[in-house]
Amino acid sequence: MAFPTLVALRAKGGELTALRALSHPEQVRQVQPLLQFDPQASAPASQLDAVEVVIRDLRRLGRHVMLDASEVADLPAFGTGPTGALGQMTDRLADPVDLLDGPDPIAFIPVVRSDAAEQPAVALGRLCHELGAGCAFRVRSATAGRDNIERIIERLDLDTDRIDHVAMKYTCPDHWLYSRERMPEPDDRAADSPRAGAFRIVCRRLIESDNFAGPGFSWGDREIHEAATGRGRGFGDSSKPVALAISHHLAYLAGRSAA
């Protein structure tokens, strides 16, 4: 199931309660949840139990949950070995708990961050192959360089069409806007690279929404407008979405301080 918006949530009480309240496929048709285990929230066993329920519930609605265990990788109570909590969750989901689950193991989408070490990245790549639902590649601004991203993708050993990694996080007055687009197949006739083409779609979706602050708001917003309207260049650089989002965020914070 495709989606236009990704929502990143910590595995905490309110967030999990809201996800468990979803009951119709149309409620998750437009939104992709990304759940992140939180070392400061409830006890590991409780978080694992609650996240397992959410994954099972949303699977029945036709949505695979993206699951990020990066922040609890060094906490054995969440799970041991190179896949940690994600391996633990895979084992939990291997068997049905009721007739609604069906006979097949329940999959989720493992999240791999751009600061992942070599052994965990390789292990998570194998887990992605095992689960068969693809991989979400979460780029951190401090490790967004092209060489580092290419190195992680190589360790994952996945086809790039199985990885979601052209995305933007945009600051709004009372919320965050997340948007992503999967890269198309390479086309020699296209003026842009697949990454640049996907990024232009993300930018076009943003400026056509009610959330866009306008091209004069910041350097990043001007570049977003250029990308959306088919102008500008260099949008195939993997660090570009991060740079533009941060430029907008800094201008937003400066405006709040001035007010």
XYZ file of C-alpha atoms in Angstrom:
259
model
C 0.000 0.000 0.000
C 1.485 3.334 -1.062
C 1.252 6.477 1.082
C 1.898 10.221 0.763
C 2.731 10.937 4.414
C 4.956 9.261 7.003
C 4.407 9.851 10.728
C 7.298 9.029 13.086
C 6.120 8.183 16.610
C 7.851 6.981 19.766
C 6.545 3.776 21.309
C 4.855 5.579 24.207
C 1.415 5.377 25.755
C -0.488 8.076 23.882
C 1.015 7.297 20.507
C 0.338 3.560 20.833
C -3.189 4.146 22.081
C -3.956 6.299 19.016
C -2.629 3.624 16.648
C -4.606 0.879 18.394
C -7.763 2.972 17.947
C -7.540 2.725 14.146
C -10.170 0.337 12.845
C -10.712 0.933 9.107
C -8.331 0.512 6.135
C -9.064 4.016 4.871
C -7.648 5.437 8.110
C -4.182 4.150 7.235
C -4.419 4.483 3.455
C -2.796 7.930 3.467
C -0.437 7.527 6.431
C 2.587 5.291 7.054
C 3.426 4.901 10.778
C 7.072 4.653 11.831
C 7.407 3.452 15.424
C 10.603 4.074 17.356
C 11.442 2.137 20.521
C 12.152 4.594 23.349
C 14.702 3.817 26.099
C 13.048 6.417 28.353
C 9.469 5.141 28.030
C 7.877 2.083 29.599
C 9.753 -1.101 30.474
C 11.170 -3.041 27.499
C 8.775 -5.965 27.916
C 5.801 -3.603 28.003
C 6.962 -1.736 24.903
C 7.515 -4.967 23.000
C 4.042 -6.207 23.986
C 2.355 -2.973 22.951
C 4.230 -2.631 19.661
C 3.428 -6.246 18.791
C -0.285 -5.508 19.220
C -0.048 -2.428 16.977
C 1.836 -4.337 14.261
C -0.751 -7.127 14.288
C -3.686 -4.679 14.258
C -2.359 -2.528 11.407
C -1.427 -5.580 9.356
C -5.121 -6.539 9.383
C -5.850 -3.087 7.951
C -3.319 -3.623 5.169
C -0.439 -1.547 6.553
C 3.068 -2.704 7.484
C 4.562 -0.712 10.368
C 8.088 0.705 10.001
C 10.016 -0.162 13.166
C 13.162 1.620 14.408
C 15.127 0.051 17.269
C 18.289 2.129 16.856
C 18.015 3.915 20.213
C 17.701 0.681 22.206
C 20.374 -1.297 20.344
C 22.631 -1.382 23.426
C 19.904 -2.481 25.838
C 19.815 -6.313 26.106
C 16.342 -6.255 27.668
C 14.924 -5.289 24.253
C 16.714 -8.141 22.474
C 20.231 -9.398 21.917
C 22.329 -10.042 18.840
C 22.942 -7.721 15.848
C 19.230 -7.280 15.099
C 18.271 -6.637 18.750
C 14.639 -5.660 19.296
C 13.783 -6.168 15.612
C 14.916 -9.790 15.796
C 12.955 -10.197 19.010
C 9.849 -8.770 17.325
C 10.292 -11.088 14.334
C 10.251 -14.095 16.685
C 7.154 -12.781 18.454
C 5.276 -12.373 15.166
C 6.247 -15.788 13.800
C 3.157 -17.521 15.203
C -0.492 -16.432 15.073
C -2.210 -15.526 18.326
C -5.761 -15.854 17.009
C -7.696 -16.828 13.880
C -7.492 -13.306 12.438
C -3.717 -13.521 12.038
C -3.707 -16.323 9.479
C -0.994 -18.962 9.042
C 1.846 -16.786 7.698
C 4.368 -14.848 9.835
C 3.511 -11.165 10.184
C 6.022 -8.803 8.600
C 7.046 -5.267 9.457
C 9.478 -2.884 7.736
C 12.840 -2.646 9.538
C 14.315 0.840 9.800
C 18.046 1.252 9.228
C 19.657 4.564 10.099
C 22.496 6.159 8.174
C 24.739 5.929 11.257
C 24.372 2.138 11.566
C 27.576 0.195 12.177
C 28.678 -2.453 9.690
C 27.587 -5.618 11.521
C 24.065 -4.391 12.429
C 23.527 -3.047 8.884
C 24.465 -6.410 7.359
C 22.252 -8.269 9.852
C 19.316 -5.929 9.276
C 19.719 -6.376 5.532
C 19.328 -10.134 6.019
C 16.284 -9.532 8.225
C 14.723 -7.351 5.498
C 15.215 -10.198 3.017
C 13.611 -12.626 5.474
C 10.556 -10.473 6.171
C 10.069 -9.518 2.527
C 8.450 -6.115 3.224
C 11.409 -3.952 2.205
C 13.440 -1.529 4.279
C 13.126 2.064 5.458
C 16.412 3.981 5.347
C 16.362 6.822 7.885
C 18.932 9.491 7.055
C 20.364 11.489 9.951
C 21.697 14.964 9.152
C 25.109 14.269 10.741
C 25.657 11.204 8.529
C 23.914 12.295 5.331
C 26.990 12.291 3.099
C 26.797 10.441 -0.198
C 29.695 8.076 0.617
C 28.211 7.051 3.951
C 24.752 6.448 2.481
C 26.150 4.361 -0.365
C 28.195 2.344 2.155
C 25.129 1.529 4.267
C 23.076 0.557 1.213
C 25.874 -1.738 0.075
C 25.942 -3.427 3.501
C 22.180 -3.919 3.410
C 22.537 -5.805 0.111
C 19.043 -4.769 -1.005
C 17.776 -3.508 -4.342
C 17.203 0.239 -4.042
C 13.571 -0.200 -5.082
C 13.073 -2.051 -1.789
C 14.324 0.934 0.240
C 12.324 4.116 1.011
C 14.900 6.943 1.292
C 13.784 10.092 -0.600
C 11.947 12.009 2.123
C 11.443 15.434 3.673
C 10.522 16.593 7.164
C 9.000 20.091 7.094
C 8.331 22.302 10.123
C 4.818 23.778 10.444
C 3.401 26.015 13.197
C 1.578 23.239 15.041
C 2.861 20.021 13.483
C 5.514 18.315 11.368
C 4.857 17.405 7.744
C 6.571 14.251 6.461
C 6.555 13.391 2.774
C 8.368 10.711 0.804
C 8.450 9.258 -2.683
C 9.928 6.021 -3.954
C 12.512 6.454 -6.699
C 11.348 5.376 -10.178
C 13.234 3.018 -12.421
C 16.175 4.670 -14.262
C 15.174 6.194 -17.595
C 17.797 7.380 -20.082
C 15.243 9.783 -21.562
C 14.582 11.563 -18.263
C 16.253 14.908 -17.618
C 16.737 14.078 -13.920
C 18.216 11.131 -12.074
C 15.653 8.856 -10.340
C 16.479 10.451 -6.961
C 16.110 13.992 -8.324
C 12.836 13.109 -10.028
C 11.418 11.655 -6.807
C 12.569 14.694 -4.851
C 10.832 17.058 -7.292
C 7.579 15.154 -6.708
C 7.996 15.508 -2.927
C 8.593 19.260 -3.333
C 5.653 19.666 -5.702
C 3.376 17.964 -3.208
C 4.625 20.322 -0.489
C 4.148 23.617 -2.346
C 0.654 22.565 -3.442
C -0.343 21.986 0.177
C -1.489 24.566 2.719
C 1.714 24.045 4.716
C 4.246 25.673 2.370
C 5.664 28.903 3.828
C 6.502 30.380 0.414
C 9.731 30.694 -1.610
C 10.759 33.840 0.234
C 10.748 32.236 3.673
C 14.273 30.787 3.514
C 16.958 29.541 1.156
C 15.582 26.036 1.611
C 12.044 27.120 0.701
C 13.337 28.860 -2.426
C 15.146 25.677 -3.455
C 12.031 23.610 -2.733
C 10.039 25.919 -5.019
C 12.712 25.632 -7.723
C 12.640 21.843 -7.524
C 8.848 21.705 -7.597
C 8.579 23.935 -10.655
C 11.152 22.026 -12.707
C 14.000 24.462 -12.270
C 17.300 24.329 -10.427
C 19.822 21.526 -10.287
C 21.669 19.244 -7.888
C 18.507 17.692 -6.450
C 19.862 14.175 -6.853
C 22.285 14.710 -3.952
C 21.179 12.508 -1.047
C 21.891 15.280 1.477
C 19.703 17.842 -0.336
C 16.389 17.081 1.445
C 18.091 17.341 4.835
C 19.767 20.644 3.957
C 16.555 22.259 2.696
C 14.477 21.027 5.636
C 17.043 22.333 8.137
C 17.225 25.703 6.339
C 13.450 26.033 6.639
C 13.502 24.899 10.279
C 16.173 27.467 11.230
C 14.169 30.253 9.580
C 11.063 29.062 11.410
C 12.862 29.102 14.777
C 14.334 32.526 14.067
C 10.877 33.865 13.288
C 9.456 32.469 16.519
C 12.293 34.039 18.526
C 11.740 37.410 16.883
C 8.052 37.267 17.682
